[in-house]
Amino acid sequence: MKQPDCIFCNIDQDNFILKNDLAYIIKDKYPHSRGHLLIIPFEHEENYFELGKKTRDAMNDLLIIAKKDCDEKYQPSGYNVSVNIGRSAGQVVMHAHLHLIPRYSKSNDI
Ligand code: AMP
Ligand code: ZN
């Protein structure tokens, strides 16, 4: 259920890059690199591992599309795909999400 005090439950749809039935993509507000995206389920669940398979599959579908788009737009030389689970692992927004972080040679990382 949508949580009134959760940032990712309350992102304005105008900011969605893409969505499907269960998840959406936005640009990270403080990107680690050019093209850093977040893939976020509509469902408010803190822990990625507690999400259902359909939701994880829907997030993965968006991840694959986003990666292809990023290849075309920015031609990065690599990617990090990451998910932080728990504050001790660096999770700051307690609504599960995947990071897609393109990586470049040092000179044009951002
Ligand atoms: P994490 O440490 O995995 O919880 O990462 C949360 C991410 O959300 C960080 O990379 C933030 O830069 C990003 N973030 C926080 N607030 C917003 C927002 N309003 N819109 C987009 N990204 C955000
Ligand atoms: Zn939420």
CSV table of N, CA, C and O and ligand atoms in Angstrom, one decimal:
chain,number,residue,atom,x,y,z
A,1,MET,N,0.8,-1.2,0.0
A,1,MET,CA,0.0,0.0,0.0
A,1,MET,C,0.9,1.3,0.0
A,1,MET,O,1.9,1.3,0.7
A,2,LYS,N,0.4,2.3,-0.7
A,2,LYS,CA,1.2,3.5,-0.8
A,2,LYS,C,1.4,4.2,0.5
A,2,LYS,O,0.4,4.3,1.3
A,3,GLN,N,2.6,4.5,0.8
A,3,GLN,CA,3.0,5.1,2.1
A,3,GLN,C,3.1,6.7,1.9
A,3,GLN,O,3.9,7.1,1.1
A,4,PRO,N,2.3,7.5,2.6
A,4,PRO,CA,2.4,8.9,2.4
A,4,PRO,C,3.7,9.5,2.6
A,4,PRO,O,4.1,10.5,2.0
A,5,ASP,N,4.6,8.9,3.5
A,5,ASP,CA,5.9,9.6,3.8
A,5,ASP,C,7.0,8.9,3.0
A,5,ASP,O,8.2,9.2,3.3
A,6,CYS,N,6.7,8.1,2.0
A,6,CYS,CA,7.8,7.4,1.2
A,6,CYS,C,8.0,8.2,-0.1
A,6,CYS,O,7.0,8.3,-0.9
A,7,ILE,N,9.2,8.5,-0.4
A,7,ILE,CA,9.6,9.3,-1.6
A,7,ILE,C,9.1,8.5,-2.8
A,7,ILE,O,8.5,9.0,-3.8
A,8,PHE,N,9.5,7.2,-2.9
A,8,PHE,CA,9.3,6.4,-4.1
A,8,PHE,C,7.8,6.0,-4.3
A,8,PHE,O,7.4,5.6,-5.4
A,9,CYS,N,7.0,6.1,-3.2
A,9,CYS,CA,5.5,5.9,-3.4
A,9,CYS,C,4.9,7.1,-4.0
A,9,CYS,O,3.7,7.1,-4.4
A,10,ASN,N,5.6,8.2,-4.0
A,10,ASN,CA,5.0,9.5,-4.3
A,10,ASN,C,5.7,10.3,-5.4
A,10,ASN,O,5.6,11.5,-5.5
A,11,ILE,N,6.5,9.6,-6.3
A,11,ILE,CA,7.1,10.2,-7.4
A,11,ILE,C,6.1,10.7,-8.4
A,11,ILE,O,5.2,9.9,-8.7
A,12,ASP,N,6.2,11.9,-8.9
A,12,ASP,CA,5.3,12.4,-9.9
A,12,ASP,C,5.4,11.6,-11.2
A,12,ASP,O,6.6,11.4,-11.7
A,13,GLN,N,4.3,11.1,-11.7
A,13,GLN,CA,4.4,10.3,-12.9
A,13,GLN,C,5.1,11.0,-14.1
A,13,GLN,O,5.6,10.3,-15.0
A,14,ASP,N,5.1,12.3,-14.1
A,14,ASP,CA,5.8,13.1,-15.2
A,14,ASP,C,7.3,12.7,-15.2
A,14,ASP,O,7.9,13.0,-16.2
A,15,ASN,N,7.8,12.2,-14.1
A,15,ASN,CA,9.2,11.9,-14.0
A,15,ASN,C,9.5,10.5,-14.5
A,15,ASN,O,10.7,10.1,-14.5
A,16,PHE,N,8.5,9.7,-14.7
A,16,PHE,CA,8.7,8.3,-15.2
A,16,PHE,C,9.4,8.3,-16.6
A,16,PHE,O,8.9,9.0,-17.5
A,17,ILE,N,10.5,7.6,-16.7
A,17,ILE,CA,11.1,7.4,-18.0
A,17,ILE,C,10.3,6.3,-18.8
A,17,ILE,O,10.2,6.4,-20.0
A,18,LEU,N,9.9,5.3,-18.0
A,18,LEU,CA,9.2,4.2,-18.6
A,18,LEU,C,8.5,3.5,-17.4
A,18,LEU,O,9.0,3.6,-16.3
A,19,LYS,N,7.4,2.8,-17.7
A,19,LYS,CA,6.8,2.0,-16.7
A,19,LYS,C,6.2,0.7,-17.3
A,19,LYS,O,5.9,0.7,-18.5
A,20,ASN,N,5.9,-0.2,-16.5
A,20,ASN,CA,5.0,-1.3,-16.9
A,20,ASN,C,4.0,-1.5,-15.8
A,20,ASN,O,3.8,-0.6,-15.0
A,21,ASP,N,3.3,-2.6,-15.7
A,21,ASP,CA,2.2,-2.8,-14.8
A,21,ASP,C,2.7,-2.7,-13.3
A,21,ASP,O,1.9,-2.3,-12.4
A,22,LEU,N,3.9,-3.1,-13.1
A,22,LEU,CA,4.3,-3.3,-11.7
A,22,LEU,C,5.5,-2.4,-11.2
A,22,LEU,O,5.8,-2.4,-10.0
A,23,ALA,N,6.1,-1.8,-12.2
A,23,ALA,CA,7.3,-1.0,-11.8
A,23,ALA,C,7.5,0.2,-12.8
A,23,ALA,O,6.9,0.2,-13.8
A,24,TYR,N,8.4,1.1,-12.3
A,24,TYR,CA,8.7,2.2,-13.2
A,24,TYR,C,10.2,2.6,-13.1
A,24,TYR,O,10.9,2.1,-12.2
A,25,ILE,N,10.6,3.4,-14.0
A,25,ILE,CA,12.0,3.9,-14.0
A,25,ILE,C,12.0,5.4,-13.9
A,25,ILE,O,11.3,6.1,-14.5
A,26,ILE,N,13.0,5.9,-13.0
A,26,ILE,CA,13.3,7.3,-13.0
A,26,ILE,C,14.8,7.5,-13.0
A,26,ILE,O,15.5,6.6,-12.7
A,27,LYS,N,15.2,8.8,-13.3
A,27,LYS,CA,16.6,9.2,-13.2
A,27,LYS,C,16.9,9.3,-11.7
A,27,LYS,O,16.1,9.9,-10.9
A,28,ASP,N,18.1,8.9,-11.3
A,28,ASP,CA,18.5,9.1,-9.9
A,28,ASP,C,18.8,10.6,-9.8
A,28,ASP,O,19.4,11.2,-10.6
A,29,LYS,N,18.3,11.2,-8.7
A,29,LYS,CA,18.4,12.6,-8.4
A,29,LYS,C,19.8,13.0,-8.2
A,29,LYS,O,20.2,14.2,-8.5
A,30,TYR,N,20.6,12.1,-7.6
A,30,TYR,CA,22.1,12.4,-7.4
A,30,TYR,C,22.9,11.3,-8.0
A,30,TYR,O,23.4,10.4,-7.4
A,31,PRO,N,23.0,11.4,-9.4
A,31,PRO,CA,23.6,10.3,-10.1
A,31,PRO,C,25.1,10.0,-9.8
A,31,PRO,O,25.8,11.0,-9.7
A,32,HIS,N,25.4,8.8,-9.8
A,32,HIS,CA,26.8,8.4,-9.6
A,32,HIS,C,27.6,8.5,-11.0
A,32,HIS,O,28.8,8.6,-11.0
A,33,SER,N,26.8,8.5,-12.1
A,33,SER,CA,27.4,8.7,-13.4
A,33,SER,C,26.3,9.1,-14.3
A,33,SER,O,25.1,9.1,-14.0
A,34,ARG,N,26.7,9.5,-15.5
A,34,ARG,CA,25.7,9.9,-16.6
A,34,ARG,C,24.8,8.8,-16.9
A,34,ARG,O,25.3,7.7,-17.2
A,35,GLY,N,23.5,9.0,-16.8
A,35,GLY,CA,22.5,7.9,-17.1
A,35,GLY,C,22.1,7.0,-16.0
A,35,GLY,O,21.4,6.0,-16.2
A,36,HIS,N,22.5,7.3,-14.8
A,36,HIS,CA,22.2,6.5,-13.6
A,36,HIS,C,20.7,6.5,-13.4
A,36,HIS,O,20.0,7.5,-13.2
A,37,LEU,N,20.1,5.3,-13.4
A,37,LEU,CA,18.6,5.1,-13.3
A,37,LEU,C,18.3,4.3,-12.1
A,37,LEU,O,19.1,3.5,-11.7
A,38,LEU,N,17.0,4.4,-11.7
A,38,LEU,CA,16.5,3.6,-10.6
A,38,LEU,C,15.2,2.9,-11.2
A,38,LEU,O,14.4,3.5,-11.8
A,39,ILE,N,15.1,1.6,-10.9
A,39,ILE,CA,14.0,0.8,-11.3
A,39,ILE,C,13.2,0.4,-10.0
A,39,ILE,O,13.8,-0.2,-9.1
A,40,ILE,N,12.0,0.9,-9.9
A,40,ILE,CA,11.3,0.9,-8.6
A,40,ILE,C,9.9,0.2,-8.8
A,40,ILE,O,9.1,0.5,-9.7
A,41,PRO,N,9.6,-0.7,-7.9
A,41,PRO,CA,8.2,-1.3,-7.9
A,41,PRO,C,7.2,-0.3,-7.4
A,41,PRO,O,7.5,0.5,-6.5
A,42,PHE,N,6.0,-0.4,-8.0
A,42,PHE,CA,4.9,0.5,-7.4
A,42,PHE,C,4.6,0.1,-6.0
A,42,PHE,O,4.2,0.9,-5.2
A,43,GLU,N,4.7,-1.2,-5.7
A,43,GLU,CA,4.4,-1.8,-4.4
A,43,GLU,C,5.4,-1.2,-3.4
A,43,GLU,O,6.6,-1.2,-3.6
A,44,HIS,N,4.9,-0.8,-2.2
A,44,HIS,CA,5.8,-0.4,-1.2
A,44,HIS,C,6.2,-1.6,-0.4
A,44,HIS,O,5.5,-2.1,0.4
A,45,GLU,N,7.5,-2.0,-0.7
A,45,GLU,CA,8.1,-3.1,0.1
A,45,GLU,C,9.6,-2.6,0.3
A,45,GLU,O,10.2,-2.3,-0.6
A,46,GLU,N,10.0,-2.7,1.5
A,46,GLU,CA,11.3,-2.2,1.9
A,46,GLU,C,12.4,-3.1,1.3
A,46,GLU,O,13.4,-2.6,0.8
A,47,ASN,N,12.2,-4.4,1.4
A,47,ASN,CA,13.3,-5.4,1.2
A,47,ASN,C,13.1,-6.1,-0.2
A,47,ASN,O,12.1,-6.7,-0.4
A,48,TYR,N,14.1,-5.9,-1.0
A,48,TYR,CA,14.0,-6.5,-2.4
A,48,TYR,C,13.7,-8.0,-2.4
A,48,TYR,O,12.9,-8.4,-3.2
A,49,PHE,N,14.2,-8.7,-1.4
A,49,PHE,CA,14.0,-10.1,-1.3
A,49,PHE,C,12.6,-10.5,-0.9
A,49,PHE,O,12.2,-11.7,-1.1
A,50,GLU,N,11.8,-9.5,-0.4
A,50,GLU,CA,10.4,-9.8,0.0
A,50,GLU,C,9.5,-9.6,-1.2
A,50,GLU,O,8.3,-9.8,-1.1
A,51,LEU,N,10.0,-9.0,-2.3
A,51,LEU,CA,9.1,-8.8,-3.5
A,51,LEU,C,8.7,-10.1,-4.1
A,51,LEU,O,9.5,-11.1,-4.1
A,52,GLY,N,7.5,-10.2,-4.7
A,52,GLY,CA,7.1,-11.4,-5.4
A,52,GLY,C,7.9,-11.5,-6.7
A,52,GLY,O,8.4,-10.6,-7.3
A,53,LYS,N,7.8,-12.7,-7.3
A,53,LYS,CA,8.5,-13.0,-8.5
A,53,LYS,C,8.0,-12.2,-9.7
A,53,LYS,O,8.8,-11.7,-10.5
A,54,LYS,N,6.7,-12.0,-9.7
A,54,LYS,CA,6.1,-11.2,-10.9
A,54,LYS,C,6.7,-9.7,-10.8
A,54,LYS,O,7.0,-9.1,-11.8
A,55,THR,N,6.8,-9.2,-9.6
A,55,THR,CA,7.3,-7.8,-9.5
A,55,THR,C,8.8,-7.8,-9.8
A,55,THR,O,9.3,-6.9,-10.6
A,56,ARG,N,9.6,-8.8,-9.3
A,56,ARG,CA,11.0,-8.8,-9.7
A,56,ARG,C,11.2,-9.0,-11.2
A,56,ARG,O,12.1,-8.4,-11.8
A,57,ASP,N,10.4,-9.8,-11.8
A,57,ASP,CA,10.5,-10.0,-13.3
A,57,ASP,C,10.1,-8.7,-14.0
A,57,ASP,O,10.8,-8.4,-15.0
A,58,ALA,N,9.1,-8.0,-13.5
A,58,ALA,CA,8.7,-6.7,-14.2
A,58,ALA,C,9.9,-5.7,-14.0
A,58,ALA,O,10.1,-5.0,-15.0
A,59,MET,N,10.5,-5.7,-12.9
A,59,MET,CA,11.7,-4.8,-12.7
A,59,MET,C,12.8,-5.2,-13.6
A,59,MET,O,13.5,-4.3,-14.2
A,60,ASN,N,13.0,-6.5,-13.8
A,60,ASN,CA,14.1,-7.0,-14.7
A,60,ASN,C,13.8,-6.6,-16.1
A,60,ASN,O,14.7,-6.3,-16.9
A,61,ASP,N,12.5,-6.7,-16.5
A,61,ASP,CA,12.2,-6.4,-17.9
A,61,ASP,C,12.5,-4.9,-18.2
A,61,ASP,O,13.1,-4.6,-19.2
A,62,LEU,N,12.2,-4.0,-17.2
A,62,LEU,CA,12.6,-2.6,-17.4
A,62,LEU,C,14.1,-2.4,-17.4
A,62,LEU,O,14.6,-1.6,-18.1
A,63,LEU,N,14.8,-3.2,-16.5
A,63,LEU,CA,16.2,-3.1,-16.5
A,63,LEU,C,16.9,-3.3,-17.8
A,63,LEU,O,17.8,-2.6,-18.3
A,64,ILE,N,16.4,-4.4,-18.5
A,64,ILE,CA,17.0,-4.8,-19.8
A,64,ILE,C,16.7,-3.7,-20.8
A,64,ILE,O,17.6,-3.3,-21.6
A,65,ILE,N,15.5,-3.1,-20.8
A,65,ILE,CA,15.2,-2.1,-21.8
A,65,ILE,C,16.0,-0.8,-21.5
A,65,ILE,O,16.6,-0.2,-22.4
A,66,ALA,N,16.1,-0.5,-20.2
A,66,ALA,CA,16.9,0.7,-19.8
A,66,ALA,C,18.4,0.6,-20.2
A,66,ALA,O,19.0,1.5,-20.7
A,67,LYS,N,18.9,-0.6,-20.1
A,67,LYS,CA,20.3,-0.9,-20.4
A,67,LYS,C,20.5,-0.7,-21.9
A,67,LYS,O,21.5,-0.1,-22.4
A,68,LYS,N,19.5,-1.2,-22.7
A,68,LYS,CA,19.6,-1.0,-24.2
A,68,LYS,C,19.6,0.4,-24.6
A,68,LYS,O,20.4,0.9,-25.4
A,69,ASP,N,18.6,1.2,-24.0
A,69,ASP,CA,18.5,2.6,-24.2
A,69,ASP,C,19.8,3.3,-23.9
A,69,ASP,O,20.3,4.2,-24.6
A,70,CYS,N,20.4,2.9,-22.8
A,70,CYS,CA,21.6,3.6,-22.3
A,70,CYS,C,22.8,3.3,-23.2
A,70,CYS,O,23.6,4.2,-23.5
A,71,ASP,N,22.9,2.1,-23.7
A,71,ASP,CA,23.9,1.7,-24.7
A,71,ASP,C,23.8,2.6,-25.9
A,71,ASP,O,24.8,3.2,-26.4
A,72,GLU,N,22.6,2.8,-26.4
A,72,GLU,CA,22.4,3.7,-27.6
A,72,GLU,C,22.7,5.1,-27.3
A,72,GLU,O,23.3,5.8,-28.1
A,73,LYS,N,22.3,5.6,-26.1
A,73,LYS,CA,22.4,7.1,-25.8
A,73,LYS,C,23.9,7.4,-25.5
A,73,LYS,O,24.4,8.4,-25.9
A,74,TYR,N,24.5,6.6,-24.6
A,74,TYR,CA,25.7,7.0,-24.0
A,74,TYR,C,27.0,6.1,-24.3
A,74,TYR,O,28.1,6.5,-23.9
A,75,GLN,N,26.7,5.0,-24.8
A,75,GLN,CA,27.8,4.0,-25.1
A,75,GLN,C,28.8,3.9,-23.9
A,75,GLN,O,30.0,4.1,-24.0
A,76,PRO,N,28.3,3.5,-22.7
A,76,PRO,CA,29.2,3.3,-21.6
A,76,PRO,C,30.1,2.1,-21.8
A,76,PRO,O,29.8,1.2,-22.6
A,77,SER,N,31.1,2.0,-21.0
A,77,SER,CA,32.0,0.9,-21.2
A,77,SER,C,31.7,-0.3,-20.2
A,77,SER,O,32.3,-1.4,-20.3
A,78,GLY,N,30.8,0.0,-19.3
A,78,GLY,CA,30.4,-1.1,-18.3
A,78,GLY,C,29.2,-0.6,-17.5
A,78,GLY,O,28.7,0.5,-17.7
A,79,TYR,N,28.7,-1.5,-16.7
A,79,TYR,CA,27.5,-1.2,-15.8
A,79,TYR,C,27.7,-1.8,-14.4
A,79,TYR,O,28.3,-2.8,-14.3
A,80,ASN,N,27.2,-1.1,-13.4
A,80,ASN,CA,26.9,-1.7,-12.2
A,80,ASN,C,25.4,-1.8,-12.1
A,80,ASN,O,24.7,-0.8,-12.3
A,81,VAL,N,24.9,-3.0,-11.7
A,81,VAL,CA,23.5,-3.2,-11.4
A,81,VAL,C,23.5,-3.6,-9.9
A,81,VAL,O,24.1,-4.5,-9.5
A,82,SER,N,22.8,-2.8,-9.1
A,82,SER,CA,23.0,-3.0,-7.6
A,82,SER,C,21.7,-2.8,-6.9
A,82,SER,O,20.8,-2.0,-7.3
A,83,VAL,N,21.6,-3.4,-5.8
A,83,VAL,CA,20.4,-3.2,-4.9
A,83,VAL,C,21.0,-3.2,-3.4
A,83,VAL,O,21.7,-4.2,-3.1
A,84,ASN,N,20.6,-2.2,-2.7
A,84,ASN,CA,21.0,-2.1,-1.3
A,84,ASN,C,19.9,-2.6,-0.4
A,84,ASN,O,18.7,-2.2,-0.6
A,85,ILE,N,20.2,-3.5,0.5
A,85,ILE,CA,19.1,-4.1,1.3
A,85,ILE,C,19.5,-3.9,2.8
A,85,ILE,O,20.4,-4.6,3.3
A,86,GLY,N,18.8,-3.0,3.4
A,86,GLY,CA,19.1,-2.7,4.8
A,86,GLY,C,20.0,-1.5,4.9
A,86,GLY,O,20.8,-1.2,4.1
A,87,ARG,N,19.8,-0.8,6.0
A,87,ARG,CA,20.6,0.4,6.3
A,87,ARG,C,22.1,0.1,6.4
A,87,ARG,O,23.0,0.9,5.9
A,88,SER,N,22.4,-1.0,6.9
A,88,SER,CA,23.9,-1.4,7.0
A,88,SER,C,24.5,-1.6,5.7
A,88,SER,O,25.7,-1.6,5.6
A,89,ALA,N,23.7,-1.9,4.7
A,89,ALA,CA,24.2,-2.1,3.3
A,89,ALA,C,24.1,-0.8,2.5
A,89,ALA,O,24.4,-0.8,1.3
A,90,GLY,N,23.7,0.3,3.1
A,90,GLY,CA,23.7,1.6,2.5
A,90,GLY,C,22.3,2.0,1.9
A,90,GLY,O,22.2,2.9,1.2
A,91,GLN,N,21.3,1.2,2.2
A,91,GLN,CA,19.9,1.6,1.8
A,91,GLN,C,19.5,2.8,2.5
A,91,GLN,O,19.5,2.8,3.7
A,92,VAL,N,19.1,3.8,1.7
A,92,VAL,CA,18.7,5.1,2.3
A,92,VAL,C,17.2,5.3,2.1
A,92,VAL,O,16.5,5.8,3.0
A,93,VAL,N,16.7,5.0,0.9
A,93,VAL,CA,15.3,5.0,0.7
A,93,VAL,C,14.7,3.6,0.9
A,93,VAL,O,15.1,2.7,0.2
A,94,MET,N,13.9,3.5,1.9
A,94,MET,CA,13.4,2.2,2.4
A,94,MET,C,12.2,1.7,1.6
A,94,MET,O,11.2,1.3,2.2
A,95,HIS,N,12.3,1.8,0.3
A,95,HIS,CA,11.4,1.3,-0.7
A,95,HIS,C,12.3,0.6,-1.7
A,95,HIS,O,13.1,1.3,-2.3
A,96,ALA,N,12.1,-0.7,-1.9
A,96,ALA,CA,13.1,-1.5,-2.7
A,96,ALA,C,13.3,-0.8,-4.1
A,96,ALA,O,12.3,-0.3,-4.6
A,97,HIS,N,14.5,-0.9,-4.6
A,97,HIS,CA,14.8,-0.4,-5.9
A,97,HIS,C,16.1,-1.0,-6.4
A,97,HIS,O,17.0,-1.3,-5.6
A,98,LEU,N,16.2,-1.0,-7.7
A,98,LEU,CA,17.5,-1.4,-8.4
A,98,LEU,C,18.2,-0.2,-8.9
A,98,LEU,O,17.5,0.7,-9.4
A,99,HIS,N,19.5,-0.2,-8.8
A,99,HIS,CA,20.3,0.9,-9.5
A,99,HIS,C,20.8,0.3,-10.8
A,99,HIS,O,21.4,-0.8,-10.8
A,100,LEU,N,20.7,1.1,-11.9
A,100,LEU,CA,21.5,0.8,-13.1
A,100,LEU,C,22.4,2.0,-13.3
A,100,LEU,O,22.0,3.1,-13.5
A,101,ILE,N,23.7,1.7,-13.1
A,101,ILE,CA,24.8,2.7,-13.1
A,101,ILE,C,25.7,2.4,-14.3
A,101,ILE,O,26.6,1.5,-14.2
A,102,PRO,N,25.6,3.2,-15.3
A,102,PRO,CA,26.6,3.1,-16.4
A,102,PRO,C,28.0,3.5,-16.0
A,102,PRO,O,28.1,4.4,-15.2
A,103,ARG,N,29.0,2.9,-16.5
A,103,ARG,CA,30.4,3.2,-16.2
A,103,ARG,C,31.1,3.6,-17.4
A,103,ARG,O,30.9,3.0,-18.5
A,104,TYR,N,32.0,4.6,-17.3
A,104,TYR,CA,32.8,5.2,-18.4
A,104,TYR,C,34.2,5.2,-18.0
A,104,TYR,O,34.6,5.1,-16.9
A,105,SER,N,35.0,5.4,-19.0
A,105,SER,CA,36.4,5.7,-18.7
A,105,SER,C,36.5,7.0,-17.9
A,105,SER,O,35.6,7.9,-18.0
A,106,LYS,N,37.5,7.1,-17.0
A,106,LYS,CA,37.5,8.2,-16.0
A,106,LYS,C,37.2,9.6,-16.6
A,106,LYS,O,36.5,10.4,-16.0
A,107,SER,N,37.6,9.9,-17.8
A,107,SER,CA,37.6,11.3,-18.3
A,107,SER,C,36.1,11.7,-18.5
A,107,SER,O,35.9,12.9,-18.5
A,108,ASN,N,35.2,10.8,-18.7
A,108,ASN,CA,33.8,11.3,-19.0
A,108,ASN,C,32.8,10.6,-18.2
A,108,ASN,O,31.7,10.3,-18.6
A,109,ASP,N,33.1,10.3,-16.9
A,109,ASP,CA,32.2,9.5,-16.0
A,109,ASP,C,30.9,10.2,-15.8
A,109,ASP,O,29.9,9.5,-15.6
A,110,ILE,N,30.8,11.5,-15.8
A,110,ILE,CA,29.6,12.2,-15.4
A,110,ILE,C,29.1,13.2,-16.5
A,110,ILE,O,30.0,13.6,-17.3
B,1,AMP,P1,19.8,3.7,-1.8
B,1,AMP,O1,21.0,4.1,-1.1
B,1,AMP,O2,19.9,2.4,-2.5
B,1,AMP,O3,18.6,3.7,-0.9
B,1,AMP,O4,19.6,4.7,-2.9
B,1,AMP,C1,18.6,5.7,-3.0
B,1,AMP,C2,18.8,6.5,-4.2
B,1,AMP,O5,17.7,7.3,-4.4
B,1,AMP,C3,20.1,7.4,-4.1
B,1,AMP,O6,20.9,7.1,-5.2
B,1,AMP,C4,19.5,8.8,-4.3
B,1,AMP,O7,20.3,9.7,-5.1
B,1,AMP,C5,18.1,8.5,-5.0
B,1,AMP,N1,17.1,9.5,-4.7
B,1,AMP,C6,16.7,10.0,-3.5
B,1,AMP,N2,15.6,10.8,-3.6
B,1,AMP,C7,15.3,10.8,-4.9
B,1,AMP,C8,14.3,11.4,-5.7
B,1,AMP,N3,13.3,12.2,-5.2
B,1,AMP,N4,14.2,11.1,-7.1
B,1,AMP,C9,15.2,10.4,-7.6
B,1,AMP,N5,16.2,9.7,-6.9
B,1,AMP,C10,16.2,9.9,-5.6
B,2,ZN,ZN,7.2,3.4,-0.8
